[in-house]
Amino acid sequence: MFWTKGEHSKKNLRVNWQEEDLQNAMRVARTSKLSANTAAIHYKVLRRTLRAYLAESKESKSKLGRKTVLSPQQEKELSKRIIRLAQTGCPITLKVLRMFVFT
């Protein structure tokens, strides 16, 4: 098959597996019924992911990305404040936003 411009896109392999598949693969690899590599192939989990979860003794998916600075409650309050200021004709600047968040 020939690729033309715009047709080919990189597939995202991060978290492309189900929680249940990971747990099944971990269970099988721990009981030594299959090797970690074979279990990863059988349950369609990335090999390095399975090995990392086995090494760290994790039981579930970890969240991707950075940890949040604000709690969901704080985010709601901040968004209400931003909207209220925008409606009054005083849009918030980045400097003021940082002051609201970090003080």
PDB file of C-alpha atoms in Angstrom:
ATOM      1  CA  MET A   1       0.000   0.000   0.000  1.00  0.00           C
ATOM      2  CA  PHE A   2       1.319   3.431  -0.918  1.00  0.00           C
ATOM      3  CA  TRP A   3       0.919   6.361   1.448  1.00  0.00           C
ATOM      4  CA  THR A   4       0.021   9.753   0.123  1.00  0.00           C
ATOM      5  CA  LYS A   5       0.422  12.992   1.983  1.00  0.00           C
ATOM      6  CA  GLY A   6      -2.075  13.274   4.811  1.00  0.00           C
ATOM      7  CA  GLU A   7      -3.065   9.604   4.889  1.00  0.00           C
ATOM      8  CA  HIS A   8      -0.438   8.314   7.268  1.00  0.00           C
ATOM      9  CA  SER A   9      -0.717   9.232  10.918  1.00  0.00           C
ATOM     10  CA  LYS A  10       1.200   7.956  13.909  1.00  0.00           C
ATOM     11  CA  LYS A  11      -0.930   5.751  16.127  1.00  0.00           C
ATOM     12  CA  ASN A  12      -0.944   6.596  19.798  1.00  0.00           C
ATOM     13  CA  LEU A  13       0.140   3.525  21.734  1.00  0.00           C
ATOM     14  CA  ARG A  14      -0.135   5.113  25.169  1.00  0.00           C
ATOM     15  CA  VAL A  15      -2.883   3.565  27.262  1.00  0.00           C
ATOM     16  CA  ASN A  16      -4.217   1.620  24.328  1.00  0.00           C
ATOM     17  CA  TRP A  17      -5.229  -1.296  26.553  1.00  0.00           C
ATOM     18  CA  GLN A  18      -8.014  -2.035  28.982  1.00  0.00           C
ATOM     19  CA  GLU A  19      -7.611  -2.187  32.761  1.00  0.00           C
ATOM     20  CA  GLU A  20      -8.972  -5.729  32.801  1.00  0.00           C
ATOM     21  CA  ASP A  21      -6.423  -6.878  30.202  1.00  0.00           C
ATOM     22  CA  LEU A  22      -3.568  -5.466  32.260  1.00  0.00           C
ATOM     23  CA  GLN A  23      -4.786  -7.176  35.446  1.00  0.00           C
ATOM     24  CA  ASN A  24      -5.219 -10.505  33.643  1.00  0.00           C
ATOM     25  CA  ALA A  25      -1.740 -10.258  32.123  1.00  0.00           C
ATOM     26  CA  MET A  26      -0.247  -9.419  35.534  1.00  0.00           C
ATOM     27  CA  ARG A  27      -2.044 -12.323  37.188  1.00  0.00           C
ATOM     28  CA  VAL A  28      -0.852 -14.794  34.552  1.00  0.00           C
ATOM     29  CA  ALA A  29       2.731 -13.474  34.630  1.00  0.00           C
ATOM     30  CA  ARG A  30       2.867 -13.614  38.451  1.00  0.00           C
ATOM     31  CA  THR A  31       1.623 -17.190  38.602  1.00  0.00           C
ATOM     32  CA  SER A  32       4.307 -18.144  36.038  1.00  0.00           C
ATOM     33  CA  LYS A  33       1.825 -19.675  33.646  1.00  0.00           C
ATOM     34  CA  LEU A  34       3.272 -17.449  30.901  1.00  0.00           C
ATOM     35  CA  SER A  35       6.295 -15.215  30.656  1.00  0.00           C
ATOM     36  CA  ALA A  36       5.734 -11.472  30.896  1.00  0.00           C
ATOM     37  CA  ASN A  37       6.440 -11.049  27.181  1.00  0.00           C
ATOM     38  CA  THR A  38       4.011 -13.784  26.159  1.00  0.00           C
ATOM     39  CA  ALA A  39       1.336 -12.493  28.527  1.00  0.00           C
ATOM     40  CA  ALA A  40       1.759  -8.976  27.101  1.00  0.00           C
ATOM     41  CA  ILE A  41       1.252 -10.270  23.561  1.00  0.00           C
ATOM     42  CA  HIS A  42      -1.697 -12.477  24.532  1.00  0.00           C
ATOM     43  CA  TYR A  43      -3.563  -9.726  26.430  1.00  0.00           C
ATOM     44  CA  LYS A  44      -2.546  -6.917  24.013  1.00  0.00           C
ATOM     45  CA  VAL A  45      -0.694  -4.864  26.618  1.00  0.00           C
ATOM     46  CA  LEU A  46       2.616  -3.219  25.812  1.00  0.00           C
ATOM     47  CA  ARG A  47       5.492  -5.376  27.008  1.00  0.00           C
ATOM     48  CA  ARG A  48       7.361  -2.549  28.735  1.00  0.00           C
ATOM     49  CA  THR A  49       4.174  -1.380  30.437  1.00  0.00           C
ATOM     50  CA  LEU A  50       3.492  -4.832  31.832  1.00  0.00           C
ATOM     51  CA  ARG A  51       7.067  -5.185  33.064  1.00  0.00           C
ATOM     52  CA  ALA A  52       6.917  -1.755  34.737  1.00  0.00           C
ATOM     53  CA  TYR A  53       3.654  -2.587  36.514  1.00  0.00           C
ATOM     54  CA  LEU A  54       5.034  -5.935  37.660  1.00  0.00           C
ATOM     55  CA  ALA A  55       8.254  -4.338  38.940  1.00  0.00           C
ATOM     56  CA  GLU A  56       6.424  -1.610  40.858  1.00  0.00           C
ATOM     57  CA  SER A  57       3.652  -3.937  42.084  1.00  0.00           C
ATOM     58  CA  LYS A  58       0.975  -1.573  40.784  1.00  0.00           C
ATOM     59  CA  GLU A  59      -2.543  -2.911  40.515  1.00  0.00           C
ATOM     60  CA  SER A  60      -4.249  -0.334  38.261  1.00  0.00           C
ATOM     61  CA  LYS A  61      -3.595   2.276  35.600  1.00  0.00           C
ATOM     62  CA  SER A  62      -1.733   5.363  36.592  1.00  0.00           C
ATOM     63  CA  LYS A  63      -2.868   8.706  35.274  1.00  0.00           C
ATOM     64  CA  LEU A  64      -1.003  10.283  32.417  1.00  0.00           C
ATOM     65  CA  GLY A  65       0.383  13.782  32.564  1.00  0.00           C
ATOM     66  CA  ARG A  66       1.311  16.115  35.346  1.00  0.00           C
ATOM     67  CA  LYS A  67      -0.404  16.306  38.688  1.00  0.00           C
ATOM     68  CA  THR A  68      -2.930  19.121  38.952  1.00  0.00           C
ATOM     69  CA  VAL A  69      -2.166  22.242  40.955  1.00  0.00           C
ATOM     70  CA  LEU A  70      -5.773  23.007  41.858  1.00  0.00           C
ATOM     71  CA  SER A  71      -8.499  20.771  43.198  1.00  0.00           C
ATOM     72  CA  PRO A  72     -11.742  20.488  41.194  1.00  0.00           C
ATOM     73  CA  GLN A  73     -13.451  22.791  43.728  1.00  0.00           C
ATOM     74  CA  GLN A  74     -10.734  25.439  43.299  1.00  0.00           C
ATOM     75  CA  GLU A  75     -10.950  25.164  39.517  1.00  0.00           C
ATOM     76  CA  LYS A  76     -14.725  25.807  39.613  1.00  0.00           C
ATOM     77  CA  GLU A  77     -14.292  28.836  41.850  1.00  0.00           C
ATOM     78  CA  LEU A  78     -11.525  30.221  39.643  1.00  0.00           C
ATOM     79  CA  SER A  79     -13.524  29.714  36.450  1.00  0.00           C
ATOM     80  CA  LYS A  80     -16.528  31.499  37.997  1.00  0.00           C
ATOM     81  CA  ARG A  81     -14.289  34.398  38.972  1.00  0.00           C
ATOM     82  CA  ILE A  82     -12.783  34.613  35.473  1.00  0.00           C
ATOM     83  CA  ILE A  83     -16.227  34.562  33.821  1.00  0.00           C
ATOM     84  CA  ARG A  84     -17.576  37.187  36.236  1.00  0.00           C
ATOM     85  CA  LEU A  85     -14.632  39.498  35.550  1.00  0.00           C
ATOM     86  CA  ALA A  86     -14.973  39.014  31.773  1.00  0.00           C
ATOM     87  CA  GLN A  87     -18.701  39.836  31.920  1.00  0.00           C
ATOM     88  CA  THR A  88     -18.003  43.089  33.781  1.00  0.00           C
ATOM     89  CA  GLY A  89     -15.612  44.164  31.029  1.00  0.00           C
ATOM     90  CA  CYS A  90     -12.400  43.523  32.938  1.00  0.00           C
ATOM     91  CA  PRO A  91     -10.762  40.488  31.326  1.00  0.00           C
ATOM     92  CA  ILE A  92      -8.145  38.788  33.440  1.00  0.00           C
ATOM     93  CA  THR A  93      -4.467  38.954  32.557  1.00  0.00           C
ATOM     94  CA  LEU A  94      -1.964  36.144  32.967  1.00  0.00           C
ATOM     95  CA  LYS A  95      -0.257  37.983  35.818  1.00  0.00           C
ATOM     96  CA  VAL A  96      -3.532  38.378  37.743  1.00  0.00           C
ATOM     97  CA  LEU A  97      -4.477  34.755  37.050  1.00  0.00           C
ATOM     98  CA  ARG A  98      -1.197  33.535  38.507  1.00  0.00           C
ATOM     99  CA  MET A  99      -1.784  35.744  41.535  1.00  0.00           C
ATOM    100  CA  PHE A 100      -5.244  34.166  42.052  1.00  0.00           C
ATOM    101  CA  VAL A 101      -3.869  30.641  41.723  1.00  0.00           C
ATOM    102  CA  PHE A 102      -0.671  30.812  43.722  1.00  0.00           C
ATOM    103  CA  THR A 103      -1.700  33.069  46.612  1.00  0.00           C
TER     104      THR A 103
END
